[in-house]
Amino acid sequence: MKPVRSAKRGRSRRPAKKPSLFAAVFRFVLYLTPFVLAAILAYVGYQDRLVREQFEGKRWALPARVYAGAAEIFVGSVYDASGFEWLLGQLKYRKDAQLSTQGSYIRLGDEIVFKTREFRFWDRAEPARELRAQFADGRVILLEDMNTGKPVALLRMEPAQIGSFYPAQREDRVLIKLDQAPDTLLKALFASEDHNFYAHHGVSMRGILRAVWVNARAGGIVQGGSTLTQQLVKNFYLSSERTWWRKLNEIVMAIILDARYSKEEILEAYLNEIYLGQDGSRAVHGFGLASQYYFARAIEELDLHHIALLVSLVRGPSYYDPYKAPERVLKRRNLILDEMVAQGFIPLEVAEEARSHPLDVVADPHQSITRYPAFMDLVRRQLQKEYRPEDLTSEGLRIFTTLDVSVQRHLQEAMLQNLNKLDRHRKPTPLESAAILTRRGTGEIVGLAGARDPESSGFNRALDANRQIGSLYKPVVYLTALEDPDRYTVSTQLQDTAIQVKITGTNWLPKNFDNREHGQVPLFKALVHSYNLATVRLGMELGIAHTAQTLRRLGVERPVELVPSLLLGTAILSPLEVAQLYQTLASDGFVTPLRAIQAVVSPEGKLLQRFGIDVRQSIDASSVYLLNTLLKEVMRRGTGKPALSQMPASLEPAGKTGTTNDLRDSWFAGFTGDYLGVVWIGRDDNQPTGLTGAEGALKIWASAMKAISREPLELEKPDNVELVWVDSDRGGRSEPNCPTAIQLPFIEGTAPDRVTGCGGKPTPVRPRETNDDLF
């Protein structure tokens, strides 16, 4: 009999039950959760680090601001009413009969009433004042305080900003503190951009929904969905691309920013960061700069209608550009005012009064990155001796320079007008030019042009055009002689006759410009008429190296080639170096380094560096006096005489023309009682200009001096110098009433013994030593 199977053993086995898809997904999620959380934490941590590093570090790279010299106004200063009004225009003053704010004025014929701006210089602060000035005959005749009625002895105007040294992004801003912002500015921002600013945590869903409703009701974009914090994040940290990833970063960073910092810190950063316009390549950031750019006012002086316009720009300064789309921005400004009323920030009547105003923006807000590029180039070079490039583009330094904007204006006009006239008779390639003007007493550079186009930022000819200086070198030769009064005086007889100078492998045969020989001539006459032959003979007697030493003592550090032609000006110098040479002559033998900077100040107003006058006596004052007297004669009766037909002869200038071989370069250097100027005319390809110094450069110099100079040149005679009447042809003593008599200076005891009289035969001249071996 078979055994009976149990029911259990005989039952078929069921397959194992598989887990559900949900359970599998759940387990997978549980598995990934630590990794996801770690990634999220890493992402948030990374964003947190980015937020803190920039917000707690140096938030902005602030460009250095460069200012011109401050105009000083006093009774007797050289301004007519139109010239002073031009100056106010350069300072962005507005016409306003009420003088309602600083930087406003009203002109009444030859009288101007104006309200200055307060300004902190490196040495003291100048307060805002209401003043009245009257003008007559090209000068200030009255300057008084409108509040006290008392005369003002001296007014130092705030200086014009002439440029900045920008970082690569070319962002510009004027930083303000939160307490400087008008209350109406904050209210306008809350009304149009973020009504719930103090309640949300960086991102506001309620704000997004409310913006949709308000915009629909207003029929235009009055509010944005992003909070002020999100807008700050977009401007401060992120690029302008529109992607979901960037939006996620914006939200996360806004939450972090709100959690890390106070609302006041965030709001202050927003006021300084927000982009509000474009001025050429300069980006206008922040309400501090925008108030100056659009209205020429400090932010504290803005009225409600100004503030509403600035807030209008937050949504898009190019779209709501008040200069390109005035009707569009006016409509938006008024919508913002209406929203301020709707949200209870201002009464209806206040909004209505603000709506009644026009846009009220300044006519020309543009401020070029560099108004005077050649001068700014010099400023940068002088600063780089003391400061790193990154200091100039990121530390917000305030740099006060020596430039006089009025002098610069006259210089540019003189160059352009004269070059245009000269070009009419020249080949199609236009002439180029460079010029430098300094204050005679201090060496401060008050005007500088590196090209005929004042806005050219290319090759700076004033600093880098190295050309032969021609007869500008002759005063160096004659000064070298006059420093040896035992051998040479102003009346020493020189031979202006043909000379052959032996040079290795050849002979040098110099000639006079007129191709004539003038025989025996007094030293002063040889210089006054720029005789080449007499100069070469004199220079060879002195020694070429000796004259080069004099050149170095006059402040020129560049080495020169010691060849005989150096005596006629083959020295290669820039206009700036020539200006240094003649500045020493104009300063009575004191080397006065030319400077373009007065002071450097930190953003907080601390004086970092003062560039004072640094002089040293290098040449005997008596010898320089003798030479300068002869340079005045150059202007009275020599090669510089044509200038006196263009400028007042009463200025009694001193100077020297310079012309190089084949008429390639036209030079002039000269000075009056208050200014020194050097002008060069030439071609960039070094082709002939067809101009002598008198035919070209002298014309520009005379035109500029006519416009700016008011002080005649009065040389101070040293105690050991006496004035003696001599015969201009023969060099002997003469009577004052003789037709050929001229009064000249001599070191005591060196005046000629012989008497020429009026046309009589002179007594024999004592022989002097010569060095014939050099000829």
PDB file of N, CA and C in Angstrom, residues 200-244:
ATOM      1  N   HIS A 200       9.262  91.070   3.744  1.00  0.00           N
ATOM      2  CA  HIS A 200       9.631  89.791   3.126  1.00  0.00           C
ATOM      3  C   HIS A 200      11.053  89.393   3.491  1.00  0.00           C
ATOM      4  N   HIS A 201      11.449  88.230   3.018  1.00  0.00           N
ATOM      5  CA  HIS A 201      12.775  87.682   3.328  1.00  0.00           C
ATOM      6  C   HIS A 201      13.637  87.579   2.071  1.00  0.00           C
ATOM      7  N   GLY A 202      13.568  88.595   1.266  1.00  0.00           N
ATOM      8  CA  GLY A 202      14.378  88.646   0.052  1.00  0.00           C
ATOM      9  C   GLY A 202      13.580  88.373  -1.200  1.00  0.00           C
ATOM     10  N   VAL A 203      12.573  87.499  -1.101  1.00  0.00           N
ATOM     11  CA  VAL A 203      11.695  87.160  -2.216  1.00  0.00           C
ATOM     12  C   VAL A 203      10.267  87.250  -1.716  1.00  0.00           C
ATOM     13  N   SER A 204       9.395  87.851  -2.501  1.00  0.00           N
ATOM     14  CA  SER A 204       8.010  88.066  -2.071  1.00  0.00           C
ATOM     15  C   SER A 204       7.039  87.565  -3.130  1.00  0.00           C
ATOM     16  N   MET A 205       6.364  86.448  -2.827  1.00  0.00           N
ATOM     17  CA  MET A 205       5.324  85.965  -3.735  1.00  0.00           C
ATOM     18  C   MET A 205       4.157  86.932  -3.756  1.00  0.00           C
ATOM     19  N   ARG A 206       3.835  87.487  -2.592  1.00  0.00           N
ATOM     20  CA  ARG A 206       2.749  88.450  -2.549  1.00  0.00           C
ATOM     21  C   ARG A 206       3.072  89.670  -3.400  1.00  0.00           C
ATOM     22  N   GLY A 207       4.339  90.046  -3.401  1.00  0.00           N
ATOM     23  CA  GLY A 207       4.742  91.174  -4.230  1.00  0.00           C
ATOM     24  C   GLY A 207       4.591  90.883  -5.707  1.00  0.00           C
ATOM     25  N   ILE A 208       4.901  89.649  -6.106  1.00  0.00           N
ATOM     26  CA  ILE A 208       4.754  89.290  -7.513  1.00  0.00           C
ATOM     27  C   ILE A 208       3.294  89.362  -7.937  1.00  0.00           C
ATOM     28  N   LEU A 209       2.391  88.805  -7.080  1.00  0.00           N
ATOM     29  CA  LEU A 209       0.959  88.823  -7.401  1.00  0.00           C
ATOM     30  C   LEU A 209       0.422  90.256  -7.400  1.00  0.00           C
ATOM     31  N   ARG A 210       0.881  91.062  -6.433  1.00  0.00           N
ATOM     32  CA  ARG A 210       0.412  92.434  -6.374  1.00  0.00           C
ATOM     33  C   ARG A 210       0.862  93.216  -7.601  1.00  0.00           C
ATOM     34  N   ALA A 211       2.102  92.972  -8.073  1.00  0.00           N
ATOM     35  CA  ALA A 211       2.611  93.683  -9.248  1.00  0.00           C
ATOM     36  C   ALA A 211       1.754  93.396 -10.469  1.00  0.00           C
ATOM     37  N   VAL A 212       1.326  92.138 -10.603  1.00  0.00           N
ATOM     38  CA  VAL A 212       0.459  91.797 -11.731  1.00  0.00           C
ATOM     39  C   VAL A 212      -0.832  92.610 -11.666  1.00  0.00           C
ATOM     40  N   TRP A 213      -1.412  92.704 -10.473  1.00  0.00           N
ATOM     41  CA  TRP A 213      -2.681  93.431 -10.307  1.00  0.00           C
ATOM     42  C   TRP A 213      -2.483  94.940 -10.542  1.00  0.00           C
ATOM     43  N   VAL A 214      -1.443  95.519  -9.960  1.00  0.00           N
ATOM     44  CA  VAL A 214      -1.220  96.968 -10.085  1.00  0.00           C
ATOM     45  C   VAL A 214      -0.923  97.355 -11.529  1.00  0.00           C
ATOM     46  N   ASN A 215      -0.108  96.569 -12.192  1.00  0.00           N
ATOM     47  CA  ASN A 215       0.223  96.878 -13.578  1.00  0.00           C
ATOM     48  C   ASN A 215      -0.997  96.798 -14.480  1.00  0.00           C
ATOM     49  N   ALA A 216      -1.849  95.812 -14.221  1.00  0.00           N
ATOM     50  CA  ALA A 216      -3.077  95.690 -15.016  1.00  0.00           C
ATOM     51  C   ALA A 216      -3.987  96.886 -14.777  1.00  0.00           C
ATOM     52  N   ARG A 217      -4.076  97.312 -13.535  1.00  0.00           N
ATOM     53  CA  ARG A 217      -4.937  98.447 -13.215  1.00  0.00           C
ATOM     54  C   ARG A 217      -4.384  99.753 -13.776  1.00  0.00           C
ATOM     55  N   ALA A 218      -3.052  99.900 -13.788  1.00  0.00           N
ATOM     56  CA  ALA A 218      -2.433 101.157 -14.247  1.00  0.00           C
ATOM     57  C   ALA A 218      -2.322 101.225 -15.759  1.00  0.00           C
ATOM     58  N   GLY A 219      -2.443 100.081 -16.421  1.00  0.00           N
ATOM     59  CA  GLY A 219      -2.295 100.086 -17.868  1.00  0.00           C
ATOM     60  C   GLY A 219      -0.862 100.215 -18.314  1.00  0.00           C
ATOM     61  N   GLY A 220       0.057  99.921 -17.431  1.00  0.00           N
ATOM     62  CA  GLY A 220       1.484  99.985 -17.756  1.00  0.00           C
ATOM     63  C   GLY A 220       2.296  99.370 -16.644  1.00  0.00           C
ATOM     64  N   ILE A 221       3.597  99.235 -16.897  1.00  0.00           N
ATOM     65  CA  ILE A 221       4.452  98.602 -15.891  1.00  0.00           C
ATOM     66  C   ILE A 221       4.833  99.641 -14.844  1.00  0.00           C
ATOM     67  N   VAL A 222       4.161  99.548 -13.684  1.00  0.00           N
ATOM     68  CA  VAL A 222       4.448 100.437 -12.569  1.00  0.00           C
ATOM     69  C   VAL A 222       5.274  99.710 -11.521  1.00  0.00           C
ATOM     70  N   GLN A 223       4.989  98.447 -11.320  1.00  0.00           N
ATOM     71  CA  GLN A 223       5.723  97.634 -10.353  1.00  0.00           C
ATOM     72  C   GLN A 223       6.341  96.427 -11.037  1.00  0.00           C
ATOM     73  N   GLY A 224       7.466  95.988 -10.487  1.00  0.00           N
ATOM     74  CA  GLY A 224       8.097  94.775 -10.977  1.00  0.00           C
ATOM     75  C   GLY A 224       7.903  93.643  -9.990  1.00  0.00           C
ATOM     76  N   GLY A 225       8.028  92.438 -10.471  1.00  0.00           N
ATOM     77  CA  GLY A 225       7.848  91.291  -9.598  1.00  0.00           C
ATOM     78  C   GLY A 225       9.029  91.044  -8.694  1.00  0.00           C
ATOM     79  N   SER A 226      10.206  91.500  -9.072  1.00  0.00           N
ATOM     80  CA  SER A 226      11.401  91.281  -8.260  1.00  0.00           C
ATOM     81  C   SER A 226      11.446  92.281  -7.117  1.00  0.00           C
ATOM     82  N   THR A 227      11.907  91.824  -5.974  1.00  0.00           N
ATOM     83  CA  THR A 227      12.104  92.730  -4.841  1.00  0.00           C
ATOM     84  C   THR A 227      13.356  93.565  -5.071  1.00  0.00           C
ATOM     85  N   LEU A 228      13.518  94.585  -4.232  1.00  0.00           N
ATOM     86  CA  LEU A 228      14.743  95.379  -4.315  1.00  0.00           C
ATOM     87  C   LEU A 228      15.962  94.500  -4.050  1.00  0.00           C
ATOM     88  N   THR A 229      15.795  93.524  -3.164  1.00  0.00           N
ATOM     89  CA  THR A 229      16.903  92.623  -2.872  1.00  0.00           C
ATOM     90  C   THR A 229      17.273  91.806  -4.105  1.00  0.00           C
ATOM     91  N   GLN A 230      16.262  91.299  -4.824  1.00  0.00           N
ATOM     92  CA  GLN A 230      16.533  90.547  -6.040  1.00  0.00           C
ATOM     93  C   GLN A 230      17.181  91.428  -7.103  1.00  0.00           C
ATOM     94  N   GLN A 231      16.723  92.674  -7.215  1.00  0.00           N
ATOM     95  CA  GLN A 231      17.324  93.595  -8.187  1.00  0.00           C
ATOM     96  C   GLN A 231      18.790  93.866  -7.842  1.00  0.00           C
ATOM     97  N   LEU A 232      19.064  93.996  -6.543  1.00  0.00           N
ATOM     98  CA  LEU A 232      20.450  94.196  -6.128  1.00  0.00           C
ATOM     99  C   LEU A 232      21.295  92.983  -6.499  1.00  0.00           C
ATOM    100  N   VAL A 233      20.781  91.787  -6.273  1.00  0.00           N
ATOM    101  CA  VAL A 233      21.503  90.575  -6.619  1.00  0.00           C
ATOM    102  C   VAL A 233      21.783  90.528  -8.117  1.00  0.00           C
ATOM    103  N   LYS A 234      20.785  90.852  -8.940  1.00  0.00           N
ATOM    104  CA  LYS A 234      20.967  90.822 -10.397  1.00  0.00           C
ATOM    105  C   LYS A 234      22.060  91.783 -10.833  1.00  0.00           C
ATOM    106  N   ASN A 235      22.090  92.974 -10.252  1.00  0.00           N
ATOM    107  CA  ASN A 235      23.073  93.972 -10.652  1.00  0.00           C
ATOM    108  C   ASN A 235      24.445  93.707 -10.042  1.00  0.00           C
ATOM    109  N   PHE A 236      24.430  93.184  -8.812  1.00  0.00           N
ATOM    110  CA  PHE A 236      25.669  93.093  -8.047  1.00  0.00           C
ATOM    111  C   PHE A 236      26.442  91.808  -8.317  1.00  0.00           C
ATOM    112  N   TYR A 237      25.700  90.708  -8.544  1.00  0.00           N
ATOM    113  CA  TYR A 237      26.361  89.411  -8.626  1.00  0.00           C
ATOM    114  C   TYR A 237      26.231  88.706  -9.966  1.00  0.00           C
ATOM    115  N   LEU A 238      25.148  88.901 -10.669  1.00  0.00           N
ATOM    116  CA  LEU A 238      24.825  88.041 -11.799  1.00  0.00           C
ATOM    117  C   LEU A 238      24.958  88.751 -13.128  1.00  0.00           C
ATOM    118  N   SER A 239      25.011  87.953 -14.187  1.00  0.00           N
ATOM    119  CA  SER A 239      25.048  88.503 -15.541  1.00  0.00           C
ATOM    120  C   SER A 239      23.631  88.863 -15.976  1.00  0.00           C
ATOM    121  N   SER A 240      23.513  89.424 -17.165  1.00  0.00           N
ATOM    122  CA  SER A 240      22.204  89.868 -17.655  1.00  0.00           C
ATOM    123  C   SER A 240      21.467  88.799 -18.453  1.00  0.00           C
ATOM    124  N   GLU A 241      22.028  87.597 -18.546  1.00  0.00           N
ATOM    125  CA  GLU A 241      21.359  86.549 -19.325  1.00  0.00           C
ATOM    126  C   GLU A 241      20.039  86.150 -18.664  1.00  0.00           C
ATOM    127  N   ARG A 242      19.077  85.744 -19.488  1.00  0.00           N
ATOM    128  CA  ARG A 242      17.757  85.362 -18.987  1.00  0.00           C
ATOM    129  C   ARG A 242      17.610  83.842 -19.079  1.00  0.00           C
ATOM    130  N   THR A 243      17.906  83.150 -17.999  1.00  0.00           N
ATOM    131  CA  THR A 243      17.765  81.695 -17.954  1.00  0.00           C
ATOM    132  C   THR A 243      17.140  81.308 -16.617  1.00  0.00           C
ATOM    133  N   TRP A 244      16.561  80.088 -16.557  1.00  0.00           N
ATOM    134  CA  TRP A 244      15.984  79.614 -15.308  1.00  0.00           C
ATOM    135  C   TRP A 244      17.065  79.396 -14.260  1.00  0.00           C
TER     136      TRP A 244
END
